[in-house]
XYZ file of C-alpha atoms in Angstrom:
451
model
C -148.503 54.502 193.970
C -145.694 54.577 196.000
C -145.863 51.703 198.937
C -146.982 54.082 202.261
C -149.181 55.648 199.650
C -150.651 52.499 199.280
C -150.949 51.536 202.552
C -152.423 54.571 203.932
C -155.261 54.124 200.920
C -155.805 50.871 202.179
C -156.634 51.833 205.528
C -158.793 54.502 204.472
C -160.985 52.204 202.096
C -160.960 49.765 205.704
C -162.966 52.894 207.312
C -165.216 54.110 204.602
C -165.351 50.041 203.518
C -165.501 51.465 199.890
C -165.126 49.020 197.146
C -164.702 52.087 194.321
C -161.714 53.392 195.945
C -160.213 49.817 196.583
C -160.532 49.648 192.594
C -158.483 52.438 191.795
C -155.676 51.722 193.838
C -156.068 48.416 192.357
C -155.669 49.905 188.817
C -152.670 52.110 189.878
C -150.468 49.407 192.104
C -148.676 46.624 191.464
C -149.934 43.392 192.635
C -146.460 43.377 194.805
C -147.006 46.458 195.776
C -149.964 45.342 197.189
C -148.874 42.453 198.660
C -146.472 44.315 200.827
C -149.155 46.435 202.107
C -151.106 44.306 202.702
C -148.790 42.551 205.112
C -148.503 45.354 206.846
C -152.422 44.781 208.056
C -154.090 41.733 210.440
C -155.609 38.729 208.584
C -159.098 40.414 209.075
C -158.281 43.406 207.563
C -156.267 41.529 204.107
C -159.487 39.006 203.996
C -161.736 42.071 204.135
C -159.676 43.691 201.166
C -158.913 41.059 199.111
C -162.529 40.436 198.999
C -163.072 43.610 197.031
C -160.496 42.834 194.387
C -161.386 41.590 191.063
C -160.957 37.287 191.131
C -157.657 37.242 188.914
C -156.274 40.453 190.771
C -156.688 38.478 194.044
C -155.085 35.660 192.639
C -152.465 37.435 191.962
C -151.350 39.658 194.677
C -151.948 36.101 196.814
C -148.872 35.334 194.692
C -146.757 37.382 196.456
C -147.778 36.873 199.679
C -145.660 34.579 202.103
C -146.285 30.964 202.994
C -147.547 31.834 206.435
C -149.646 34.848 205.371
C -151.078 32.434 202.416
C -151.864 30.175 205.443
C -153.486 32.147 208.079
C -155.653 33.905 205.136
C -156.763 30.644 203.709
C -157.671 29.335 207.043
C -160.581 32.390 206.847
C -161.814 30.757 203.234
C -165.009 29.535 202.772
C -164.478 26.194 200.262
C -166.319 28.481 197.354
C -163.523 31.613 197.856
C -160.894 29.276 198.027
C -162.195 27.600 194.461
C -161.824 30.622 192.967
C -158.680 31.736 194.301
C -156.784 28.217 192.834
C -158.895 29.220 189.809
C -157.326 31.938 189.137
C -154.123 31.216 190.370
C -151.073 30.797 187.802
C -150.749 27.072 187.534
C -147.168 26.586 189.781
C -148.426 28.756 192.732
C -151.919 26.999 192.728
C -149.557 23.730 193.104
C -147.403 25.148 196.242
C -150.534 26.497 197.747
C -151.963 23.283 197.341
C -149.558 21.628 199.012
C -149.940 23.860 202.177
C -153.476 23.328 202.756
C -154.699 21.143 205.528
C -156.140 17.845 204.238
C -159.778 18.833 204.830
C -159.344 22.301 202.593
C -158.106 20.195 199.886
C -160.559 17.948 199.622
C -163.552 20.851 200.133
C -161.347 23.011 197.816
C -160.627 19.909 195.094
C -164.502 18.923 193.950
C -165.703 22.370 193.274
C -162.818 22.739 190.587
C -163.262 21.627 186.985
C -161.669 17.837 186.331
C -158.797 19.676 184.122
C -158.109 21.815 187.081
C -158.241 19.322 189.858
C -155.369 16.825 187.547
C -153.815 19.555 186.829
C -153.133 19.969 190.527
C -152.410 16.878 191.474
C -149.960 16.694 188.567
C -147.828 19.161 189.630
C -148.305 18.505 193.594
C -147.025 15.183 193.292
C -143.006 16.303 192.245
C -140.918 15.723 195.170
C -139.882 19.498 196.767
C -136.816 20.867 194.800
C -137.576 19.297 191.663
C -137.607 20.774 188.082
C -141.654 19.608 188.109
C -142.055 21.459 191.884
C -141.273 24.524 190.332
C -142.686 24.432 186.829
C -145.840 25.856 185.538
C -148.187 24.035 183.055
C -149.259 26.906 181.938
C -147.793 27.737 178.289
C -148.640 27.612 174.458
C -148.062 24.564 172.333
C -148.882 25.239 168.658
C -148.746 22.011 165.991
C -146.656 22.033 163.268
C -148.593 22.379 160.182
C -150.892 25.806 161.590
C -149.564 28.622 159.245
C -148.519 31.896 160.663
C -151.729 33.502 160.209
C -153.593 31.168 162.236
C -150.792 29.765 164.730
C -150.992 34.206 165.998
C -155.026 33.289 166.058
C -154.294 30.696 167.887
C -152.011 32.780 170.148
C -154.283 35.179 170.450
C -157.487 32.891 171.676
C -155.456 31.156 174.293
C -153.300 33.870 175.400
C -156.096 34.358 178.485
C -154.697 31.553 180.122
C -151.089 31.188 179.190
C -148.308 32.627 181.648
C -146.591 34.033 178.267
C -146.926 33.438 174.543
C -143.551 35.066 173.525
C -142.113 31.532 173.375
C -144.189 28.861 171.915
C -143.300 25.048 171.871
C -143.964 23.132 168.833
C -145.714 19.422 169.719
C -147.101 16.991 167.721
C -149.745 14.516 168.064
C -147.896 12.890 171.309
C -146.909 15.914 173.030
C -143.345 15.320 171.831
C -141.359 18.415 171.770
C -140.339 18.967 168.769
C -139.126 22.665 168.998
C -139.263 26.130 169.440
C -141.152 29.174 167.683
C -141.369 32.829 169.017
C -143.856 35.364 168.861
C -141.671 37.821 166.849
C -141.160 34.922 164.497
C -144.325 34.212 163.569
C -145.224 38.205 163.375
C -142.675 38.759 160.281
C -142.953 35.818 158.618
C -145.207 35.411 155.936
C -148.316 34.578 156.412
C -148.373 31.286 154.915
C -145.150 29.911 156.278
C -145.824 26.516 158.298
C -144.553 26.721 162.305
C -143.018 23.682 161.604
C -140.892 25.668 159.161
C -139.936 28.309 161.926
C -138.943 26.599 164.757
C -135.930 25.934 165.875
C -135.041 22.323 166.088
C -134.855 20.826 169.242
C -134.388 22.898 171.726
C -132.780 23.081 175.027
C -135.328 21.191 177.742
C -134.313 19.868 181.081
C -136.389 16.612 182.795
C -139.085 17.087 185.445
C -136.791 14.370 187.662
C -133.923 16.948 187.226
C -132.603 19.127 190.453
C -134.427 22.504 190.361
C -130.947 23.796 189.891
C -130.561 22.332 186.772
C -133.230 24.509 185.178
C -131.598 27.910 186.773
C -128.742 27.091 185.573
C -129.335 26.350 181.857
C -132.089 29.390 181.950
C -128.564 31.587 182.789
C -126.527 29.781 179.846
C -128.827 29.758 176.823
C -130.645 32.905 178.306
C -134.065 31.537 178.523
C -136.932 33.178 179.299
C -138.646 29.927 179.627
C -137.169 26.352 179.597
C -139.275 23.500 178.342
C -139.871 20.824 180.950
C -140.006 16.679 179.429
C -141.125 13.986 180.814
C -139.770 10.664 180.037
C -139.687 9.884 175.778
C -139.816 13.634 174.866
C -143.172 14.808 176.145
C -143.594 17.887 177.452
C -145.606 18.498 180.752
C -144.459 22.356 181.554
C -142.038 25.181 181.438
C -139.609 26.925 184.107
C -140.024 30.976 183.473
C -136.882 33.147 184.077
C -138.729 35.001 187.241
C -139.798 31.165 188.754
C -135.553 30.551 188.121
C -134.475 34.305 189.585
C -136.776 32.942 192.689
C -134.943 29.612 192.662
C -131.695 31.305 192.738
C -132.250 34.018 195.730
C -133.391 30.623 197.928
C -130.567 28.301 197.090
C -128.400 31.305 197.294
C -130.231 32.525 201.192
C -129.533 28.681 202.247
C -125.757 28.743 201.112
C -125.106 32.028 202.657
C -126.584 30.578 205.894
C -124.544 27.256 204.862
C -121.100 29.160 205.056
C -122.114 30.831 208.338
C -122.603 27.207 210.253
C -126.663 28.344 209.949
C -128.952 25.330 209.306
C -132.155 26.823 207.109
C -134.581 28.787 208.886
C -137.400 28.074 206.682
C -139.108 31.288 207.793
C -137.995 34.757 207.621
C -135.603 36.417 210.072
C -138.347 38.587 211.346
C -140.531 35.870 211.355
C -138.138 33.195 213.766
C -138.819 32.533 217.120
C -135.965 32.499 219.509
C -135.960 28.881 220.042
C -135.960 28.094 216.375
C -132.632 30.296 216.203
C -131.038 28.575 218.904
C -131.252 25.045 217.592
C -130.472 26.624 214.158
C -127.239 27.468 214.945
C -125.970 25.814 218.691
C -125.338 22.413 216.689
C -122.130 23.582 214.370
C -121.558 26.211 217.523
C -120.482 23.273 220.531
C -119.628 20.785 217.015
C -116.571 23.684 217.248
C -115.846 24.168 220.255
C -114.451 20.347 220.112
C -113.163 21.217 217.196
C -111.212 24.061 218.585
C -109.731 21.649 221.536
C -107.437 20.615 218.920
C -105.231 24.241 218.848
C -105.323 24.016 222.271
C -104.094 21.260 222.530
C -101.498 21.904 219.798
C -100.549 24.733 222.223
C -99.909 22.491 225.430
C -97.879 20.811 223.069
C -95.326 23.151 222.792
C -95.616 24.922 226.153
C -91.647 24.468 226.066
C -91.260 26.505 223.410
C -93.407 29.352 224.545
C -92.037 29.551 228.037
C -88.666 29.783 226.179
C -90.020 32.383 223.778
C -93.136 34.443 225.616
C -93.085 36.347 222.427
C -94.644 33.831 219.808
C -97.743 34.283 222.204
C -97.924 37.858 220.263
C -98.239 36.638 216.825
C -100.259 33.598 217.820
C -103.866 35.268 216.671
C -102.413 37.159 213.844
C -101.260 33.916 212.562
C -103.735 31.576 212.866
C -106.347 34.043 211.831
C -104.231 35.103 208.682
C -104.896 30.980 207.994
C -108.670 30.888 208.317
C -109.101 34.156 206.143
C -107.203 33.097 203.609
C -109.131 29.270 203.657
C -112.182 30.716 203.631
C -111.663 32.902 200.549
C -110.574 29.811 199.276
C -114.311 28.147 200.047
C -116.530 30.552 199.246
C -114.931 30.912 195.919
C -114.695 27.704 195.620
C -118.303 26.530 196.691
C -119.644 29.300 193.800
C -117.471 27.869 191.510
C -118.769 24.428 191.975
C -122.233 25.865 192.185
C -122.892 27.938 189.116
C -121.156 24.880 187.326
C -117.786 27.509 186.313
C -115.681 24.201 188.444
C -116.351 20.395 188.236
C -114.468 17.844 190.983
C -112.265 16.755 187.722
C -111.045 20.379 188.114
C -109.364 20.002 191.048
C -105.814 19.478 190.359
C -105.417 22.427 188.099
C -107.471 24.309 190.496
C -104.559 23.237 193.374
C -101.995 24.110 191.471
C -103.279 27.777 190.453
C -104.142 28.070 194.385
C -100.893 27.088 195.440
C -99.375 29.866 192.820
C -102.082 32.530 194.631
C -101.229 31.237 197.979
C -97.792 30.997 197.959
C -98.031 35.052 196.339
C -100.612 35.775 199.542
C -98.737 34.108 201.690
C -95.263 35.616 200.693
C -96.834 39.748 200.938
C -98.294 39.132 204.158
C -94.633 37.371 205.433
C -93.059 40.825 204.291
C -95.701 42.499 206.561
C -95.319 40.781 209.136
C -91.725 40.456 209.542
C -91.119 44.167 210.700
C -93.149 43.518 213.267
C -91.322 40.402 214.435
C -87.347 42.115 213.992
C -89.131 44.912 216.963
C -90.410 42.584 218.470
C -88.117 40.113 219.084
C -85.546 40.683 217.033
C -83.778 38.587 214.172
C -84.804 34.863 214.877
C -88.512 35.932 215.943
C -88.574 37.976 212.601
C -87.616 34.426 210.552
C -90.031 32.538 212.628
C -93.315 35.466 212.048
C -92.547 35.060 208.034
C -92.524 31.315 207.334
C -95.293 30.500 209.441
C -96.985 33.209 208.044
C -96.110 32.132 204.824
C -97.115 28.132 205.113
C -100.065 29.106 207.057
C -101.866 31.099 204.585
C -100.694 27.712 201.705
C -101.607 25.228 203.912
C -105.079 27.481 204.766
C -105.620 27.841 201.579
C -105.113 24.733 200.290
C -107.755 23.186 202.884
C -110.244 26.063 201.831
C -110.038 24.777 198.577
C -110.199 21.270 198.507
C -112.798 20.626 201.196
C -115.861 21.906 198.986
C -114.483 19.049 196.571
C -113.909 16.343 199.077
C -117.921 17.202 200.210
C -118.796 17.455 196.331
C -117.594 13.808 196.268
C -118.727 12.388 199.185
C -122.196 13.635 197.343
C -122.371 16.281 200.043
C -123.665 20.147 199.621
C -119.952 22.091 199.121
C -121.736 24.860 201.314
C -121.235 23.238 204.032
C -117.491 23.654 204.058
C -118.536 26.661 206.005
C -116.226 29.488 207.023
C -116.679 28.928 211.125
C -115.564 25.230 210.122
C -112.717 26.398 207.863
C -111.327 28.756 210.271
C -111.549 26.045 213.012
C -109.267 23.408 211.175
C -106.677 25.826 209.631
C -106.397 27.379 213.379
C -105.222 23.898 214.566
C -103.207 23.808 211.686
C -101.918 26.761 212.032
C -100.861 26.790 215.525
C -99.079 22.788 214.878
C -96.644 24.994 211.794
C -96.230 27.857 214.094
C -94.747 26.389 216.727
C -93.136 23.662 214.856
C -91.777 26.007 212.919
C -89.801 27.937 216.071
C -89.084 24.748 217.766
C -86.909 24.267 214.661
C -85.256 27.950 214.034
C -84.874 28.551 217.176
C -83.225 25.287 218.407
C -84.533 24.438 220.958
C -84.855 21.106 221.797
C -87.990 18.599 220.885
C -90.765 17.897 222.576
C -91.060 14.118 224.077
């Protein structure tokens, strides 16, 4: 069923209150599509429909809802219904929901769960936000090394209903120390009496639970893993980060970086859900700060007032030149922020990248200088054409170097390189471009220096 068919079907079910019809929709729809359709209904209608779903499907659908929708729904749940939901959710989603619940609901729901689930929730919820531990799940398959391939397959068949993935199993010893990994395919094609310890890949790639969550994304992408084991001191395995969770993290981090590049603070919610007041607060700081930064451009223009009065034609090219420097700087900054974020470039690469950027920016500047020199010749004659061409060459080079270097500087200062946003780069390049342009004009046109 497509999205609109599900919406119409759910509205019909609400009118008829027919749980049998909901079971049919549930069977023929993906939980993500069901969640998207439910989001179009009121909270009361969502509660009614989720009440018709089987516990397992209800938990799956709930995991695809936004945090705001989850909060509105759980506020309507009694203790029994909330405990049932927590019991059937994936471990990582369950911990996330637990962290969102008000204290009274936490205290009411936990006693209704078995001790194993209570301890698992508390452990996963205890990791700091944006660490690997906060996004890992404890629903993973483990095998001892002395099992045979046949026994291992039987064990996976037994634990599969409560495990997020069985395609990759983790071999651990009696102390839960991670020894290696073995895939389901390897177990199936192996001789029935082959030992897991002989089939496993030893010393697998892993990540500490207290590491930044971006480390997990980078390792999963680098080694093309379905899941990444998480350890917590002494190589003791405590969870896994799955490929789909890594994709969610990457999307969230990319969204944050895009907003920072535009000099917009993190909203914490969707754009459609953000209020006018929130949007104002998240955007006003950088805009006001950059207003004062742009005063340097105005001061530069005032400083070279005599040059401007002598050659009014210079004003025609001012926006063109300073915008070109800002554009070149923004391009360089965007490339460098992304390279630093993915690990393609590290801080020690700055000198080598600077040399390459100077060459590239020189070629770009020469091309743009050639393109604009004809316009300068037409508007002001050979001398103005020379000023404009030289200024374009230098402005593009300087803007590119600023755009490339600022992310490195912020990384060195332990700040987010994405803060080297396009508006910030543009403001710096504008002020620098004004000084370069009028300094070259003053020198080439033989005007007296400014006292």
